[in-house]
mmCIF file of C-alpha atoms and ligand atoms in Angstrom:
data_model
loop_
_atom_site.group_PDB
_atom_site.id
_atom_site.type_symbol
_atom_site.label_atom_id
_atom_site.label_comp_id
_atom_site.label_asym_id
_atom_site.label_seq_id
_atom_site.Cartn_x
_atom_site.Cartn_y
_atom_site.Cartn_z
ATOM 1 C CA MET A 1 21.989 -13.429 -16.774
ATOM 2 C CA THR A 2 21.653 -12.335 -13.175
ATOM 3 C CA GLU A 3 18.361 -12.974 -11.484
ATOM 4 C CA ALA A 4 15.942 -10.077 -11.235
ATOM 5 C CA GLN A 5 15.951 -8.308 -7.880
ATOM 6 C CA ARG A 6 12.972 -9.117 -5.769
ATOM 7 C CA ILE A 7 10.417 -6.588 -4.568
ATOM 8 C CA PHE A 8 7.569 -6.991 -2.112
ATOM 9 C CA SER A 9 4.654 -4.767 -1.242
ATOM 10 C CA GLY A 10 1.296 -5.080 0.439
ATOM 11 C CA ILE A 11 -2.074 -3.421 0.566
ATOM 12 C CA GLN A 12 -4.835 -3.827 3.116
ATOM 13 C CA PRO A 13 -8.220 -5.051 1.927
ATOM 14 C CA THR A 14 -9.951 -2.645 4.305
ATOM 15 C CA GLY A 15 -12.314 -0.352 2.440
ATOM 16 C CA TYR A 16 -11.675 0.667 -1.132
ATOM 17 C CA ILE A 17 -8.493 1.378 -3.059
ATOM 18 C CA HIS A 18 -8.152 5.148 -3.491
ATOM 19 C CA LEU A 19 -6.115 7.489 -5.615
ATOM 20 C CA GLY A 20 -3.433 7.805 -2.902
ATOM 21 C CA ASN A 21 -2.890 4.038 -2.939
ATOM 22 C CA TYR A 22 -2.738 4.125 -6.705
ATOM 23 C CA LEU A 23 -0.247 6.984 -7.061
ATOM 24 C CA GLY A 24 1.884 6.092 -4.034
ATOM 25 C CA ALA A 25 2.018 2.354 -4.650
ATOM 26 C CA VAL A 26 -0.094 0.325 -7.085
ATOM 27 C CA ARG A 27 0.680 2.259 -10.261
ATOM 28 C CA ARG A 28 4.379 1.744 -9.650
ATOM 29 C CA TRP A 29 3.917 -1.955 -8.957
ATOM 30 C CA VAL A 30 2.433 -2.262 -12.430
ATOM 31 C CA ASP A 31 5.444 -0.479 -13.948
ATOM 32 C CA GLN A 32 7.931 -2.516 -11.939
ATOM 33 C CA GLN A 33 6.503 -6.004 -12.356
ATOM 34 C CA SER A 34 8.292 -6.740 -15.637
ATOM 35 C CA GLU A 35 11.658 -5.634 -14.291
ATOM 36 C CA PHE A 36 11.619 -7.234 -10.839
ATOM 37 C CA ASP A 37 10.629 -10.542 -9.324
ATOM 38 C CA SER A 38 7.523 -9.044 -7.744
ATOM 39 C CA PHE A 39 5.406 -10.175 -4.812
ATOM 40 C CA PHE A 40 2.218 -8.206 -4.164
ATOM 41 C CA CYS A 41 0.241 -9.260 -1.161
ATOM 42 C CA ILE A 42 -3.295 -8.424 -0.076
ATOM 43 C CA VAL A 43 -2.672 -8.243 3.640
ATOM 44 C CA ASP A 44 -5.913 -9.606 5.056
ATOM 45 C CA LEU A 45 -4.331 -10.370 8.438
ATOM 46 C CA HIS A 46 -3.369 -6.719 8.770
ATOM 47 C CA ALA A 47 -7.009 -5.822 8.141
ATOM 48 C CA MET A 48 -7.902 -7.481 11.468
ATOM 49 C CA THR A 49 -5.953 -5.043 13.624
ATOM 50 C CA LEU A 50 -8.969 -2.775 14.116
ATOM 51 C CA PRO A 51 -12.470 -4.172 14.739
ATOM 52 C CA TRP A 52 -13.692 -5.775 11.520
ATOM 53 C CA ASP A 53 -16.717 -7.416 9.957
ATOM 54 C CA PRO A 54 -15.877 -10.967 8.708
ATOM 55 C CA LYS A 55 -18.292 -10.849 5.779
ATOM 56 C CA GLU A 56 -16.904 -7.538 4.646
ATOM 57 C CA LEU A 57 -13.307 -8.720 5.027
ATOM 58 C CA GLN A 58 -14.049 -11.694 2.822
ATOM 59 C CA GLU A 59 -15.728 -9.590 0.131
ATOM 60 C CA ARG A 60 -13.127 -6.850 0.166
ATOM 61 C CA SER A 61 -10.237 -9.324 -0.033
ATOM 62 C CA VAL A 62 -11.402 -10.716 -3.375
ATOM 63 C CA ALA A 63 -12.523 -7.280 -4.592
ATOM 64 C CA THR A 64 -9.078 -5.858 -3.783
ATOM 65 C CA GLY A 65 -7.559 -8.676 -5.828
ATOM 66 C CA ALA A 66 -9.874 -7.835 -8.719
ATOM 67 C CA MET A 67 -8.972 -4.150 -8.500
ATOM 68 C CA LEU A 68 -5.239 -4.895 -8.524
ATOM 69 C CA LEU A 69 -5.729 -7.049 -11.612
ATOM 70 C CA ALA A 70 -7.792 -4.255 -13.174
ATOM 71 C CA CYS A 71 -4.947 -1.821 -12.451
ATOM 72 C CA GLY A 72 -2.691 -4.026 -14.532
ATOM 73 C CA ILE A 73 -1.004 -6.414 -12.116
ATOM 74 C CA ASP A 74 -0.314 -9.376 -14.374
ATOM 75 C CA PRO A 75 -0.393 -12.705 -12.551
ATOM 76 C CA THR A 76 1.878 -14.252 -15.179
ATOM 77 C CA GLN A 77 4.582 -11.745 -14.219
ATOM 78 C CA ALA A 78 3.944 -10.967 -10.564
ATOM 79 C CA THR A 79 3.027 -13.149 -7.616
ATOM 80 C CA LEU A 80 -0.299 -11.763 -6.362
ATOM 81 C CA TYR A 81 -1.899 -13.478 -3.379
ATOM 82 C CA LEU A 82 -3.665 -13.240 -0.027
ATOM 83 C CA GLN A 83 -1.465 -13.083 3.059
ATOM 84 C CA SER A 84 -3.564 -15.580 5.049
ATOM 85 C CA HIS A 85 -3.071 -18.198 2.319
ATOM 86 C CA VAL A 86 0.607 -18.426 3.248
ATOM 87 C CA PRO A 87 0.712 -19.319 6.963
ATOM 88 C CA ALA A 88 4.472 -18.720 7.082
ATOM 89 C CA HIS A 89 3.702 -14.978 7.398
ATOM 90 C CA SER A 90 2.128 -15.550 10.809
ATOM 91 C CA GLU A 91 4.766 -18.041 11.826
ATOM 92 C CA LEU A 92 7.661 -15.720 11.033
ATOM 93 C CA ALA A 93 5.799 -12.856 12.709
ATOM 94 C CA TRP A 94 5.938 -14.835 15.959
ATOM 95 C CA VAL A 95 9.660 -15.467 15.679
ATOM 96 C CA LEU A 96 10.308 -11.810 14.870
ATOM 97 C CA SER A 97 8.121 -10.653 17.749
ATOM 98 C CA CYS A 98 10.703 -12.312 19.976
ATOM 99 C CA ILE A 99 13.397 -10.162 18.343
ATOM 100 C CA ALA A 100 11.555 -6.827 18.114
ATOM 101 C CA ARG A 101 11.472 -4.573 21.165
ATOM 102 C CA MET A 102 8.557 -2.926 22.924
ATOM 103 C CA GLY A 103 10.233 0.485 22.725
ATOM 104 C CA GLU A 104 10.686 0.165 18.966
ATOM 105 C CA LEU A 105 7.046 -0.605 18.394
ATOM 106 C CA ARG A 106 5.877 2.125 20.741
ATOM 107 C CA ARG A 107 7.622 4.673 18.539
ATOM 108 C CA MET A 108 5.608 3.747 15.441
ATOM 109 C CA VAL A 109 3.649 6.758 14.256
ATOM 110 C CA GLN A 110 0.926 4.646 12.667
ATOM 111 C CA PHE A 111 0.285 2.908 16.009
ATOM 112 C CA LYS A 112 0.030 6.255 17.749
ATOM 113 C CA GLU A 113 -2.378 7.531 15.093
ATOM 114 C CA LYS A 114 -4.560 4.453 14.892
ATOM 115 C CA SER A 115 -4.717 3.846 18.645
ATOM 116 C CA LYS A 116 -5.733 7.497 19.149
ATOM 117 C CA GLY A 117 -4.164 7.449 22.587
ATOM 118 C CA GLU A 118 -6.304 4.480 23.734
ATOM 119 C CA THR A 119 -3.183 2.365 24.172
ATOM 120 C CA GLU A 120 -4.673 0.169 26.921
ATOM 121 C CA SER A 121 -7.875 -0.847 25.148
ATOM 122 C CA VAL A 122 -6.812 -1.367 21.516
ATOM 123 C CA GLY A 123 -6.041 -4.876 20.300
ATOM 124 C CA VAL A 124 -2.513 -6.210 20.772
ATOM 125 C CA GLY A 125 -2.425 -6.854 17.010
ATOM 126 C CA LEU A 126 -2.459 -3.129 16.308
ATOM 127 C CA PHE A 127 0.720 -2.835 18.355
ATOM 128 C CA THR A 128 2.487 -5.826 16.777
ATOM 129 C CA TYR A 129 1.260 -4.991 13.257
ATOM 130 C CA PRO A 130 4.706 -3.751 12.085
ATOM 131 C CA VAL A 131 6.239 -7.088 13.127
ATOM 132 C CA LEU A 132 3.830 -8.932 10.833
ATOM 133 C CA GLN A 133 4.729 -6.423 8.136
ATOM 134 C CA ALA A 134 8.433 -7.137 8.713
ATOM 135 C CA ALA A 135 7.686 -10.850 8.360
ATOM 136 C CA ASP A 136 5.860 -10.187 5.068
ATOM 137 C CA VAL A 137 8.921 -8.683 3.457
ATOM 138 C CA LEU A 138 11.733 -10.618 5.148
ATOM 139 C CA LEU A 139 10.082 -13.943 4.282
ATOM 140 C CA TYR A 140 10.810 -13.283 0.604
ATOM 141 C CA ARG A 141 14.258 -11.738 1.097
ATOM 142 C CA ALA A 142 13.026 -8.799 -0.946
ATOM 143 C CA HIS A 143 15.384 -5.907 -1.761
ATOM 144 C CA GLY A 144 12.877 -3.219 -2.621
ATOM 145 C CA VAL A 145 9.622 -2.272 -0.922
ATOM 146 C CA PRO A 146 7.656 0.113 -3.164
ATOM 147 C CA VAL A 147 5.389 2.057 -0.792
ATOM 148 C CA GLY A 148 4.104 5.527 -0.034
ATOM 149 C CA GLU A 149 5.792 7.861 2.428
ATOM 150 C CA ASP A 150 3.673 6.691 5.390
ATOM 151 C CA GLN A 151 5.426 3.299 5.343
ATOM 152 C CA ARG A 152 8.997 4.580 5.580
ATOM 153 C CA GLN A 153 9.182 4.057 9.328
ATOM 154 C CA HIS A 154 7.860 0.489 9.067
ATOM 155 C CA VAL A 155 10.541 -0.382 6.516
ATOM 156 C CA GLU A 156 13.226 1.122 8.783
ATOM 157 C CA LEU A 157 11.932 -1.083 11.572
ATOM 158 C CA MET A 158 12.106 -4.232 9.453
ATOM 159 C CA ARG A 159 15.723 -3.442 8.617
ATOM 160 C CA ASP A 160 16.491 -3.109 12.338
ATOM 161 C CA ILE A 161 14.764 -6.393 13.124
ATOM 162 C CA ALA A 162 16.556 -8.176 10.264
ATOM 163 C CA THR A 163 19.934 -6.770 11.328
ATOM 164 C CA ARG A 164 19.395 -7.940 14.894
ATOM 165 C CA PHE A 165 18.285 -11.408 13.821
ATOM 166 C CA ASN A 166 21.227 -11.762 11.430
ATOM 167 C CA SER A 167 23.784 -10.726 14.009
ATOM 168 C CA GLN A 168 22.319 -12.738 16.910
ATOM 169 C CA LEU A 169 21.364 -15.922 15.090
ATOM 170 C CA GLY A 170 23.013 -15.968 11.677
ATOM 171 C CA GLU A 171 22.703 -14.332 8.273
ATOM 172 C CA VAL A 172 19.233 -15.249 7.076
ATOM 173 C CA PHE A 173 17.589 -12.030 5.950
ATOM 174 C CA VAL A 174 18.200 -9.483 3.228
ATOM 175 C CA LEU A 175 17.926 -5.863 4.437
ATOM 176 C CA PRO A 176 15.066 -4.309 2.466
ATOM 177 C CA GLU A 177 14.913 -0.715 1.253
ATOM 178 C CA ALA A 178 11.849 1.516 1.056
ATOM 179 C CA TRP A 179 11.295 2.660 -2.520
ATOM 180 C CA ILE A 180 9.270 5.826 -2.215
ATOM 181 C CA PRO A 181 8.283 7.752 -5.352
ATOM 182 C CA ALA A 182 9.617 11.248 -5.926
ATOM 183 C CA ALA A 183 6.079 12.506 -6.607
ATOM 184 C CA GLY A 184 2.752 11.187 -5.337
ATOM 185 C CA ALA A 185 4.196 9.545 -2.201
ATOM 186 C CA ARG A 186 1.715 11.346 0.018
ATOM 187 C CA ILE A 187 -1.580 12.350 -1.550
ATOM 188 C CA MET A 188 -3.704 14.375 0.843
ATOM 189 C CA SER A 189 -7.452 14.241 1.516
ATOM 190 C CA LEU A 190 -9.508 16.431 -0.796
ATOM 191 C CA ASP A 191 -11.506 17.845 2.103
ATOM 192 C CA ASP A 192 -8.538 18.316 4.441
ATOM 193 C CA PRO A 193 -5.090 18.835 2.947
ATOM 194 C CA SER A 194 -3.477 18.344 6.344
ATOM 195 C CA SER A 195 -4.426 14.652 6.506
ATOM 196 C CA LYS A 196 -3.386 11.941 4.065
ATOM 197 C CA MET A 197 -5.984 10.425 1.782
ATOM 198 C CA SER A 198 -6.900 7.211 3.567
ATOM 199 C CA LYS A 199 -9.233 4.237 3.501
ATOM 200 C CA SER A 200 -10.395 4.877 7.033
ATOM 201 C CA ALA A 201 -11.368 8.555 6.897
ATOM 202 C CA ASN A 202 -15.076 7.708 6.532
ATOM 203 C CA ARG A 203 -15.763 11.048 4.891
ATOM 204 C CA PRO A 204 -17.209 10.449 1.446
ATOM 205 C CA ASN A 205 -15.576 13.465 -0.193
ATOM 206 C CA SER A 206 -12.110 12.931 1.229
ATOM 207 C CA ALA A 207 -10.890 10.268 -1.191
ATOM 208 C CA ILE A 208 -11.328 9.443 -4.857
ATOM 209 C CA LEU A 209 -11.873 5.703 -5.138
ATOM 210 C CA LEU A 210 -10.621 3.841 -8.180
ATOM 211 C CA GLU A 211 -14.113 2.511 -8.720
ATOM 212 C CA ASP A 212 -15.829 5.922 -8.616
ATOM 213 C CA LYS A 213 -17.896 6.770 -11.684
ATOM 214 C CA PRO A 214 -16.929 9.900 -13.711
ATOM 215 C CA GLU A 215 -19.699 12.069 -12.270
ATOM 216 C CA VAL A 216 -18.714 11.095 -8.716
ATOM 217 C CA ILE A 217 -15.070 11.933 -9.422
ATOM 218 C CA ALA A 218 -16.055 15.312 -10.881
ATOM 219 C CA LYS A 219 -18.267 16.075 -7.898
ATOM 220 C CA LYS A 220 -15.602 15.162 -5.352
ATOM 221 C CA ILE A 221 -13.012 17.316 -7.113
ATOM 222 C CA ARG A 222 -15.495 20.202 -7.407
ATOM 223 C CA SER A 223 -16.104 20.083 -3.669
ATOM 224 C CA ALA A 224 -12.394 19.820 -2.773
ATOM 225 C CA VAL A 225 -11.226 22.575 -0.441
ATOM 226 C CA THR A 226 -8.846 25.174 -1.871
ATOM 227 C CA ASP A 227 -6.578 27.804 -0.346
ATOM 228 C CA SER A 228 -6.796 31.550 -0.038
ATOM 229 C CA GLY A 229 -5.476 33.579 -2.966
ATOM 230 C CA ARG A 230 -6.324 32.880 -6.596
ATOM 231 C CA GLU A 231 -3.189 31.806 -8.404
ATOM 232 C CA VAL A 232 -2.821 28.170 -9.351
ATOM 233 C CA THR A 233 0.643 27.587 -7.889
ATOM 234 C CA ALA A 234 2.216 24.933 -5.708
ATOM 235 C CA SER A 235 3.662 26.277 -2.466
ATOM 236 C CA PRO A 236 3.806 25.382 1.243
ATOM 237 C CA ASP A 237 1.138 27.958 2.077
ATOM 238 C CA LYS A 238 -1.188 26.391 -0.521
ATOM 239 C CA PRO A 239 -1.388 22.771 0.581
ATOM 240 C CA ALA A 240 -4.770 22.088 -1.038
ATOM 241 C CA VAL A 241 -3.858 23.481 -4.459
ATOM 242 C CA THR A 242 -0.447 21.809 -4.251
ATOM 243 C CA ASN A 243 -2.183 18.478 -3.694
ATOM 244 C CA LEU A 244 -4.452 18.981 -6.723
ATOM 245 C CA LEU A 245 -1.469 20.012 -8.859
ATOM 246 C CA THR A 246 0.468 16.956 -7.692
ATOM 247 C CA ILE A 247 -2.351 14.615 -8.704
ATOM 248 C CA TYR A 248 -2.591 16.309 -12.077
ATOM 249 C CA SER A 249 1.172 16.232 -12.589
ATOM 250 C CA VAL A 250 1.625 12.542 -11.766
ATOM 251 C CA LEU A 251 -1.368 11.357 -13.792
ATOM 252 C CA ALA A 252 -0.607 13.546 -16.801
ATOM 253 C CA GLY A 253 3.112 12.778 -16.654
ATOM 254 C CA GLU A 254 4.005 16.486 -16.647
ATOM 255 C CA SER A 255 6.149 18.416 -14.195
ATOM 256 C CA ILE A 256 4.394 20.653 -11.662
ATOM 257 C CA ALA A 257 5.964 23.648 -13.422
ATOM 258 C CA ALA A 258 4.453 22.571 -16.740
ATOM 259 C CA VAL A 259 1.041 22.097 -15.151
ATOM 260 C CA GLN A 260 1.217 25.525 -13.468
ATOM 261 C CA GLU A 261 2.045 26.994 -16.835
ATOM 262 C CA ARG A 262 -1.274 25.703 -18.195
ATOM 263 C CA PHE A 263 -3.181 27.655 -15.552
ATOM 264 C CA VAL A 264 -1.503 31.039 -15.719
ATOM 265 C CA GLY A 265 -4.268 33.653 -15.621
ATOM 266 C CA LYS A 266 -6.840 31.011 -14.725
ATOM 267 C CA GLY A 267 -8.403 30.138 -11.394
ATOM 268 C CA TYR A 268 -9.011 27.230 -9.041
ATOM 269 C CA GLY A 269 -12.287 26.402 -10.789
ATOM 270 C CA ASP A 270 -10.456 25.868 -14.095
ATOM 271 C CA LEU A 271 -7.932 23.625 -12.386
ATOM 272 C CA LYS A 272 -10.720 21.508 -10.908
ATOM 273 C CA VAL A 273 -12.508 21.048 -14.230
ATOM 274 C CA ALA A 274 -9.295 20.049 -16.018
ATOM 275 C CA LEU A 275 -8.182 17.801 -13.167
ATOM 276 C CA ALA A 276 -11.489 15.939 -13.195
ATOM 277 C CA ASP A 277 -10.935 15.177 -16.890
ATOM 278 C CA VAL A 278 -7.419 13.883 -16.234
ATOM 279 C CA VAL A 279 -8.532 11.681 -13.334
ATOM 280 C CA VAL A 280 -11.558 10.319 -15.194
ATOM 281 C CA ALA A 281 -9.411 9.488 -18.236
ATOM 282 C CA ALA A 282 -6.935 7.609 -16.041
ATOM 283 C CA LEU A 283 -9.439 5.731 -13.894
ATOM 284 C CA SER A 284 -12.273 4.885 -16.300
ATOM 285 C CA PRO A 285 -10.470 1.968 -17.982
ATOM 286 C CA LEU A 286 -9.592 0.562 -14.544
ATOM 287 C CA ARG A 287 -13.191 0.810 -13.375
ATOM 288 C CA GLU A 288 -14.474 -0.888 -16.493
ATOM 289 C CA ARG A 289 -12.020 -3.800 -16.179
ATOM 290 C CA TYR A 290 -12.835 -4.050 -12.479
ATOM 291 C CA GLU A 291 -16.556 -4.348 -13.189
ATOM 292 C CA GLU A 292 -15.861 -7.140 -15.686
ATOM 293 C CA LEU A 293 -13.665 -8.989 -13.209
ATOM 294 C CA MET A 294 -16.226 -8.622 -10.435
ATOM 295 C CA ALA A 295 -18.776 -10.392 -12.603
ATOM 296 C CA ASP A 296 -16.705 -13.553 -12.074
ATOM 297 C CA PRO A 297 -15.027 -13.414 -8.644
ATOM 298 C CA ALA A 298 -14.175 -17.125 -8.862
ATOM 299 C CA GLU A 299 -11.633 -16.306 -11.555
ATOM 300 C CA THR A 300 -9.910 -13.768 -9.308
ATOM 301 C CA ALA A 301 -9.914 -16.319 -6.485
ATOM 302 C CA ARG A 302 -8.309 -18.845 -8.830
ATOM 303 C CA LEU A 303 -5.546 -16.422 -9.806
ATOM 304 C CA LEU A 304 -4.902 -15.573 -6.142
ATOM 305 C CA ALA A 305 -4.536 -19.274 -5.350
ATOM 306 C CA ILE A 306 -1.870 -19.658 -8.041
ATOM 307 C CA GLY A 307 0.014 -16.738 -6.498
ATOM 308 C CA ALA A 308 -0.253 -18.274 -3.032
ATOM 309 C CA ALA A 309 1.256 -21.543 -4.264
ATOM 310 C CA ARG A 310 4.287 -19.745 -5.680
ATOM 311 C CA ALA A 311 4.656 -17.566 -2.577
ATOM 312 C CA SER A 312 4.454 -20.618 -0.306
ATOM 313 C CA GLU A 313 7.402 -22.241 -2.070
ATOM 314 C CA VAL A 314 9.655 -19.233 -1.550
ATOM 315 C CA ALA A 315 8.418 -18.771 2.012
ATOM 316 C CA ALA A 316 9.172 -22.404 2.874
ATOM 317 C CA THR A 317 12.842 -22.024 1.924
ATOM 318 C CA THR A 318 13.289 -18.979 4.133
ATOM 319 C CA MET A 319 11.402 -20.582 7.025
ATOM 320 C CA ALA A 320 13.704 -23.618 6.904
ATOM 321 C CA ASP A 321 16.678 -21.258 7.329
ATOM 322 C CA VAL A 322 14.906 -19.336 10.102
ATOM 323 C CA ARG A 323 14.132 -22.525 12.019
ATOM 324 C CA ARG A 324 17.689 -23.772 11.692
ATOM 325 C CA ALA A 325 19.159 -20.434 12.788
ATOM 326 C CA ALA A 326 16.747 -20.135 15.720
ATOM 327 C CA GLY A 327 17.451 -23.656 16.954
ATOM 328 C CA LEU A 328 14.030 -25.127 16.254
ATOM 329 C CA VAL A 329 14.390 -28.824 15.537
ATOM 330 C CA PRO A 330 13.389 -29.587 11.942
ATOM 331 C CA PRO A 331 10.701 -32.274 11.677
ATOM 332 C CA ALA A 332 12.484 -35.667 11.425
HETATM 333 P P1 AMP B 1 -2.892 0.902 2.785
HETATM 334 O O1 AMP B 1 -4.109 1.552 2.219
HETATM 335 O O2 AMP B 1 -2.567 1.467 4.130
HETATM 336 O O3 AMP B 1 -2.926 -0.576 2.735
HETATM 337 O O4 AMP B 1 -1.691 1.347 1.840
HETATM 338 C C1 AMP B 1 -1.276 0.660 0.682
HETATM 339 C C2 AMP B 1 -0.163 1.428 -0.016
HETATM 340 O O5 AMP B 1 -0.621 2.713 -0.436
HETATM 341 C C3 AMP B 1 1.060 1.701 0.878
HETATM 342 O O6 AMP B 1 2.234 1.571 0.096
HETATM 343 C C4 AMP B 1 0.887 3.125 1.305
HETATM 344 O O7 AMP B 1 2.104 3.774 1.593
HETATM 345 C C5 AMP B 1 0.234 3.738 0.062
HETATM 346 N N1 AMP B 1 -0.597 4.886 0.433
HETATM 347 C C6 AMP B 1 -1.654 4.879 1.295
HETATM 348 N N2 AMP B 1 -2.195 6.108 1.406
HETATM 349 C C7 AMP B 1 -1.459 6.921 0.590
HETATM 350 C C8 AMP B 1 -1.532 8.311 0.260
HETATM 351 N N3 AMP B 1 -2.463 9.108 0.780
HETATM 352 N N4 AMP B 1 -0.628 8.800 -0.628
HETATM 353 C C9 AMP B 1 0.318 7.994 -1.179
HETATM 354 N N5 AMP B 1 0.431 6.681 -0.907
HETATM 355 C C10 AMP B 1 -0.437 6.140 -0.030
HETATM 356 N N1 LIG B 2 1.272 -1.628 6.439
HETATM 357 C C1 LIG B 2 1.054 -1.350 5.044
HETATM 358 C C2 LIG B 2 0.025 -0.220 4.931
HETATM 359 O O1 LIG B 2 -0.710 0.033 5.838
HETATM 360 C C3 LIG B 2 0.571 -2.548 4.291
HETATM 361 C C4 LIG B 2 1.597 -3.631 4.307
HETATM 362 C C5 LIG B 2 1.539 -4.780 5.016
HETATM 363 C C6 LIG B 2 2.826 -3.634 3.589
HETATM 364 N N2 LIG B 2 2.645 -5.526 4.792
HETATM 365 C C7 LIG B 2 3.452 -4.868 3.929
HETATM 366 C C8 LIG B 2 3.446 -2.749 2.736
HETATM 367 C C9 LIG B 2 4.701 -5.196 3.425
HETATM 368 C C10 LIG B 2 4.711 -3.085 2.237
HETATM 369 C C11 LIG B 2 5.321 -4.301 2.577
HETATM 370 O O2 LIG B 2 -0.039 0.384 3.909
#
């Protein structure tokens, strides 16, 4: 039997996991974990690239682990761990920062967005963030990187860095591919369909959180903006309704056409009521499991430590090859 292909993905423990994270990434990780040798990393070091509160980082890191477990990540199948527990991530990030180029990093859209033009005063880590992300994936020689659309450019960059390292210093890295879902790769904010649903929007009605209670979900969907016109159809001039239809379609496992069919002769209000039911049905079991897990955070911490031990073993093999290729003397 051939070995299962390896996949790697990460999620930041900043804020709360939202429906965009779930549809663009986490839900697929759960589906893929039995088929692939899967590494899922809570990227706590990435959460330090904008000003952060240490107490909150600590709490959110374990809570993110609990939520991933609640979503169905199975630690007996997948390697689930905290990035900072495997120091090789930071070590490889340094080596790769000597391979990556300033111009490449300056082109990163996420840096431009998050620095909001303040390129002189933001932390250096925000600029070098994609290099750490490249290290995350390359360290495990992963083939597939299941992510949402916003990460495509970062995966392209890690391929470029890996190619350059391999050709300058020797074949060490596998070139990873972004695995982006056909539907749900870019869920938009409920209150602004021109911006992606995100952890950092700081607008309470913009994102549905996986831990939201049914009445909160219903309220957020009720207050979602809609478009002009009345017909419930997906089209470029109806970005808000298209977003709601996309969420419905992915969660219900029906094509957009089939969902539209349900709402012929009905209005936006009907769509919102039905969508709230679909979202509540999908998220309630997750929320309940999450609440149980959060009653005993030590158990989540224990499971994350097991993941870190497995990840460290794989990381150590790659780092030995990196050191040899780079000309760093192995410890005698
Ligand atoms: P982050 O919240 O930035 O750590 O993202 C974790 C994962 O969720 C990444 O794979 C992202 O591409 C994905 N993701 C984040 N926001 C969205 C969104 N609005 N729609 C779809 N996927 C998303
Ligand atoms: N940068 C990703 C995000 O903001 C998170 C991330 C960090 C990641 N390292 C990764 C995703 C490695 C995929 C693979 O969503």
